[in-house]
mmCIF file of C-alpha atoms in Angstrom:
data_model
loop_
_atom_site.group_PDB
_atom_site.id
_atom_site.type_symbol
_atom_site.label_atom_id
_atom_site.label_comp_id
_atom_site.label_asym_id
_atom_site.label_seq_id
_atom_site.Cartn_x
_atom_site.Cartn_y
_atom_site.Cartn_z
ATOM 1 C CA UNK B 165 0.000 0.000 0.000
ATOM 2 C CA UNK B 166 1.410 3.391 -1.011
ATOM 3 C CA UNK B 167 1.649 5.839 1.889
ATOM 4 C CA UNK B 168 4.313 8.324 0.778
ATOM 5 C CA UNK B 169 4.946 10.239 -2.442
ATOM 6 C CA UNK B 170 8.398 11.768 -2.844
ATOM 7 C CA UNK B 171 9.150 14.473 -5.392
ATOM 8 C CA UNK B 172 12.190 15.867 -7.097
ATOM 9 C CA UNK B 173 12.039 19.680 -7.310
ATOM 10 C CA UNK B 174 13.580 20.972 -10.542
ATOM 11 C CA UNK B 175 11.509 20.305 -13.686
ATOM 12 C CA UNK B 176 9.139 18.341 -11.463
ATOM 13 C CA UNK B 177 7.520 20.811 -9.071
ATOM 14 C CA UNK B 178 9.073 23.967 -10.494
ATOM 15 C CA UNK B 179 9.784 25.159 -14.024
ATOM 16 C CA UNK B 180 13.526 25.783 -14.409
ATOM 17 C CA UNK B 181 13.401 26.998 -18.012
ATOM 18 C CA UNK B 182 14.333 30.609 -17.344
ATOM 19 C CA UNK B 183 17.011 29.647 -14.808
ATOM 20 C CA UNK B 184 18.654 27.329 -17.331
ATOM 21 C CA UNK B 185 18.362 29.877 -20.133
ATOM 22 C CA UNK B 186 19.876 32.612 -17.973
ATOM 23 C CA UNK B 187 22.801 30.339 -17.139
ATOM 24 C CA UNK B 188 23.300 29.636 -20.845
ATOM 25 C CA UNK B 189 23.282 33.349 -21.689
ATOM 26 C CA UNK B 190 25.902 33.979 -19.004
ATOM 27 C CA UNK B 191 28.091 31.005 -20.011
ATOM 28 C CA UNK B 192 28.199 31.873 -23.706
ATOM 29 C CA UNK B 193 28.796 35.598 -23.174
ATOM 30 C CA UNK B 194 31.971 36.524 -25.040
ATOM 31 C CA UNK B 195 31.947 33.366 -27.177
ATOM 32 C CA UNK B 196 30.657 32.781 -30.716
ATOM 33 C CA UNK B 197 28.107 30.212 -29.460
ATOM 34 C CA UNK B 198 24.498 31.244 -29.959
ATOM 35 C CA UNK B 199 21.537 30.416 -27.734
ATOM 36 C CA UNK B 200 19.981 28.550 -30.662
ATOM 37 C CA UNK B 201 23.112 26.460 -31.194
ATOM 38 C CA UNK B 202 23.356 25.538 -27.529
ATOM 39 C CA UNK B 203 19.637 24.758 -27.387
ATOM 40 C CA UNK B 204 19.821 22.459 -30.408
ATOM 41 C CA UNK B 205 22.708 20.523 -28.878
ATOM 42 C CA UNK B 206 21.124 20.087 -25.449
ATOM 43 C CA UNK B 207 17.867 18.874 -27.012
ATOM 44 C CA UNK B 208 19.778 16.453 -29.242
ATOM 45 C CA UNK B 209 21.695 15.077 -26.262
ATOM 46 C CA UNK B 210 18.511 14.798 -24.208
ATOM 47 C CA UNK B 211 16.920 12.741 -26.987
ATOM 48 C CA UNK B 212 19.786 10.277 -26.478
ATOM 49 C CA UNK B 213 18.771 9.859 -22.834
ATOM 50 C CA UNK B 214 21.519 12.085 -21.455
ATOM 51 C CA UNK B 215 21.310 15.012 -19.036
ATOM 52 C CA UNK B 216 21.060 17.482 -21.897
ATOM 53 C CA UNK B 217 22.096 20.612 -20.033
ATOM 54 C CA UNK B 218 25.216 19.221 -18.357
ATOM 55 C CA UNK B 219 26.184 17.264 -21.466
ATOM 56 C CA UNK B 220 25.875 20.360 -23.656
ATOM 57 C CA UNK B 221 28.036 22.349 -21.257
ATOM 58 C CA UNK B 222 30.748 19.678 -21.580
ATOM 59 C CA UNK B 223 30.243 19.532 -25.360
ATOM 60 C CA UNK B 224 31.027 23.234 -25.706
ATOM 61 C CA UNK B 225 33.710 23.246 -22.998
ATOM 62 C CA UNK B 226 31.899 25.882 -20.950
ATOM 63 C CA UNK B 227 32.123 26.602 -17.240
ATOM 64 C CA UNK B 228 28.935 26.646 -15.205
ATOM 65 C CA UNK B 229 27.918 30.047 -13.897
ATOM 66 C CA UNK B 230 25.902 30.506 -10.671
ATOM 67 C CA UNK B 231 22.376 29.138 -10.584
ATOM 68 C CA UNK B 232 19.594 31.688 -10.138
ATOM 69 C CA UNK B 233 16.880 29.923 -8.156
ATOM 70 C CA UNK B 234 14.863 33.151 -8.162
ATOM 71 C CA UNK B 235 14.074 32.388 -11.818
ATOM 72 C CA UNK B 236 12.319 29.134 -10.910
ATOM 73 C CA UNK B 237 8.521 29.158 -10.719
ATOM 74 C CA UNK B 238 6.076 26.413 -9.644
ATOM 75 C CA UNK B 239 4.210 24.668 -12.426
ATOM 76 C CA UNK B 240 0.655 25.959 -12.679
ATOM 77 C CA UNK B 241 -0.835 22.703 -11.377
ATOM 78 C CA UNK B 242 1.613 22.194 -8.493
ATOM 79 C CA UNK B 243 -0.524 23.641 -5.700
ATOM 80 C CA UNK B 244 -3.783 21.982 -6.692
ATOM 81 C CA UNK B 245 -2.144 18.592 -7.291
ATOM 82 C CA UNK B 246 -0.257 18.516 -3.998
ATOM 83 C CA UNK B 247 -3.352 19.597 -2.073
ATOM 84 C CA UNK B 248 -5.441 16.918 -3.780
ATOM 85 C CA UNK B 249 -2.877 14.208 -2.990
ATOM 86 C CA UNK B 250 -2.962 15.160 0.691
ATOM 87 C CA UNK B 251 -6.755 15.055 0.584
ATOM 88 C CA UNK B 252 -6.425 11.502 -0.742
ATOM 89 C CA UNK B 253 -4.477 10.616 2.408
ATOM 90 C CA UNK B 254 -0.899 10.554 1.101
ATOM 91 C CA UNK B 255 2.111 11.961 2.945
ATOM 92 C CA UNK B 256 4.448 14.008 0.752
ATOM 93 C CA UNK B 257 8.205 14.428 0.790
ATOM 94 C CA UNK B 258 11.128 15.849 -1.172
ATOM 95 C CA UNK B 259 14.183 13.923 -2.388
ATOM 96 C CA UNK B 260 16.262 16.362 -4.410
ATOM 97 C CA UNK B 261 19.753 17.512 -5.286
ATOM 98 C CA UNK B 262 19.536 21.085 -4.074
ATOM 99 C CA UNK B 263 21.621 23.814 -2.480
ATOM 100 C CA UNK B 264 21.008 24.833 1.126
ATOM 101 C CA UNK B 265 17.719 26.579 1.856
ATOM 102 C CA UNK B 266 15.196 24.208 0.265
ATOM 103 C CA UNK B 267 12.566 24.799 2.952
ATOM 104 C CA UNK B 268 12.848 28.549 2.451
ATOM 105 C CA UNK B 269 12.513 28.253 -1.320
ATOM 106 C CA UNK B 270 9.503 25.983 -0.961
ATOM 107 C CA UNK B 271 8.022 28.572 1.388
ATOM 108 C CA UNK B 272 8.606 31.358 -1.131
ATOM 109 C CA UNK B 273 6.746 29.314 -3.767
ATOM 110 C CA UNK B 274 3.904 28.577 -1.362
ATOM 111 C CA UNK B 275 4.669 24.843 -1.416
ATOM 112 C CA UNK B 276 6.290 24.233 1.994
ATOM 113 C CA UNK B 277 2.990 23.461 3.695
ATOM 114 C CA UNK B 278 2.519 20.264 1.694
ATOM 115 C CA UNK B 279 5.708 18.447 2.722
ATOM 116 C CA UNK B 280 6.437 16.516 5.909
ATOM 117 C CA UNK B 281 9.906 15.372 4.830
ATOM 118 C CA UNK B 282 12.669 17.243 3.001
ATOM 119 C CA UNK B 283 15.756 15.238 2.034
ATOM 120 C CA UNK B 284 18.006 17.704 0.224
ATOM 121 C CA UNK B 285 21.497 16.719 -0.905
ATOM 122 C CA UNK B 286 23.164 19.778 0.635
ATOM 123 C CA UNK B 287 21.507 19.171 3.973
ATOM 124 C CA UNK B 288 21.679 15.365 4.329
ATOM 125 C CA UNK B 289 25.128 14.933 2.798
ATOM 126 C CA UNK B 290 24.198 12.561 -0.025
ATOM 127 C CA UNK B 291 23.195 13.210 -3.633
ATOM 128 C CA UNK B 292 21.044 11.351 -6.127
ATOM 129 C CA UNK B 293 21.539 8.849 -7.660
ATOM 130 C CA UNK B 294 23.223 7.508 -4.482
ATOM 131 C CA UNK B 295 20.857 5.259 -2.555
ATOM 132 C CA UNK B 296 21.757 6.917 0.740
ATOM 133 C CA UNK B 297 19.702 10.048 0.061
ATOM 134 C CA UNK B 298 16.639 7.889 -0.582
ATOM 135 C CA UNK B 299 17.289 5.805 2.522
ATOM 136 C CA UNK B 300 17.647 8.969 4.600
ATOM 137 C CA UNK B 301 14.228 10.110 3.380
ATOM 138 C CA UNK B 302 12.727 6.734 4.366
ATOM 139 C CA UNK B 303 14.343 7.036 7.794
ATOM 140 C CA UNK B 304 12.918 10.511 8.379
ATOM 141 C CA UNK B 305 9.507 9.483 7.088
ATOM 142 C CA UNK B 306 9.434 6.206 8.981
ATOM 143 C CA UNK B 307 8.434 4.275 5.893
ATOM 144 C CA UNK B 308 9.671 1.473 3.674
ATOM 145 C CA UNK B 309 10.672 1.918 0.036
ATOM 146 C CA UNK B 310 7.847 -0.380 -1.003
ATOM 147 C CA UNK B 311 5.351 2.023 0.578
ATOM 148 C CA UNK B 312 6.516 4.970 -1.487
ATOM 149 C CA UNK B 313 6.539 6.527 -4.930
ATOM 150 C CA UNK B 314 9.261 8.646 -6.533
ATOM 151 C CA UNK B 315 8.176 11.352 -8.978
ATOM 152 C CA UNK B 316 10.942 12.955 -11.045
ATOM 153 C CA UNK B 317 11.987 14.150 -14.480
ATOM 154 C CA UNK B 318 15.342 12.398 -14.769
ATOM 155 C CA UNK B 319 15.679 8.698 -15.422
ATOM 156 C CA UNK B 320 19.290 8.596 -14.208
ATOM 157 C CA UNK B 321 18.865 10.560 -10.975
ATOM 158 C CA UNK B 322 15.273 9.835 -10.009
ATOM 159 C CA UNK B 323 13.691 6.827 -11.660
ATOM 160 C CA UNK B 324 16.478 4.255 -12.002
ATOM 161 C CA UNK B 325 17.817 4.525 -8.420
ATOM 162 C CA UNK B 326 14.303 4.634 -6.953
ATOM 163 C CA UNK B 327 13.289 1.530 -8.892
ATOM 164 C CA UNK B 328 16.413 -0.263 -7.674
ATOM 165 C CA UNK B 329 15.232 0.340 -4.113
ATOM 166 C CA UNK B 330 11.770 -1.100 -4.908
ATOM 167 C CA UNK B 331 9.956 2.237 -4.907
ATOM 168 C CA UNK B 332 7.150 2.772 -7.388
ATOM 169 C CA UNK B 333 8.240 5.308 -9.998
ATOM 170 C CA UNK B 334 6.562 8.041 -12.005
ATOM 171 C CA UNK B 335 8.557 9.718 -14.775
ATOM 172 C CA UNK B 336 7.289 13.245 -15.376
ATOM 173 C CA UNK B 337 8.348 14.469 -18.796
ATOM 174 C CA UNK B 338 8.978 18.127 -18.037
ATOM 175 C CA UNK B 339 12.003 20.169 -19.011
ATOM 176 C CA UNK B 340 14.307 18.357 -21.417
ATOM 177 C CA UNK B 341 12.663 15.046 -20.526
ATOM 178 C CA UNK B 342 9.770 16.010 -22.778
ATOM 179 C CA UNK B 343 12.075 15.415 -25.744
ATOM 180 C CA UNK B 344 13.004 11.918 -24.613
ATOM 181 C CA UNK B 345 11.353 8.857 -26.091
ATOM 182 C CA UNK B 346 8.840 7.033 -23.920
ATOM 183 C CA UNK B 347 10.775 3.865 -24.729
ATOM 184 C CA UNK B 348 13.663 5.089 -22.557
ATOM 185 C CA UNK B 349 11.478 4.771 -19.484
ATOM 186 C CA UNK B 350 9.830 1.462 -20.314
ATOM 187 C CA UNK B 351 10.639 -1.213 -17.773
ATOM 188 C CA UNK B 352 11.962 1.435 -15.374
ATOM 189 C CA UNK B 353 9.125 3.867 -14.780
ATOM 190 C CA UNK B 354 5.865 2.368 -13.582
ATOM 191 C CA UNK B 355 4.053 5.354 -15.088
ATOM 192 C CA UNK B 356 4.881 8.214 -17.435
ATOM 193 C CA UNK B 357 3.090 11.567 -17.233
ATOM 194 C CA UNK B 358 3.347 14.946 -18.911
ATOM 195 C CA UNK B 359 2.046 17.088 -16.043
ATOM 196 C CA UNK B 360 1.701 16.897 -12.271
ATOM 197 C CA UNK B 361 -2.083 16.846 -12.384
ATOM 198 C CA UNK B 362 -1.948 13.477 -14.164
ATOM 199 C CA UNK B 363 -0.783 11.973 -10.858
ATOM 200 C CA UNK B 364 -4.354 12.234 -9.624
ATOM 201 C CA UNK B 365 -5.506 9.672 -12.172
ATOM 202 C CA UNK B 366 -2.882 7.068 -11.223
ATOM 203 C CA UNK B 367 -2.564 7.498 -7.436
#
């Protein structure tokens, strides 16, 4: 029986498009690389099942500039979906690779109220895809992997490690994941969705 639903944050609960685009503009400043060129490469790499943004940065030999979390905004259906899941009796948690201050950012987005557990890489000392960050979330929640679901946009960081721990998995195809073939998630993700609100039809 599923009791807990754990979420990634970026490209799962919040839209990172502008934050990524701002980083690209800053990284390519002073080079002859155009936004369009970078965008085409990261989409192409994402289609291959790679982390398109990081892979494109390596492809062009660029150095990451600071991340602007103030450019992130919750998806339009985040509030209503999370509230509905709680009404259904689920407990909600976060398992995410994030800098310090996750609770404060969730508060600024109006999302903090929905989560009983926050397992952030900066604050627990482990990062996805390492199993330890998932196990720390289970410990805090007082639940077993088999009683939980992982919802995330990345197969490598979210879905594959969660499945290996016997969690149920939901691949949300936001961000660059929307360019990835459904076949990439077959046999790994128990469900594939295109928006958060679709969770309500499967949970």
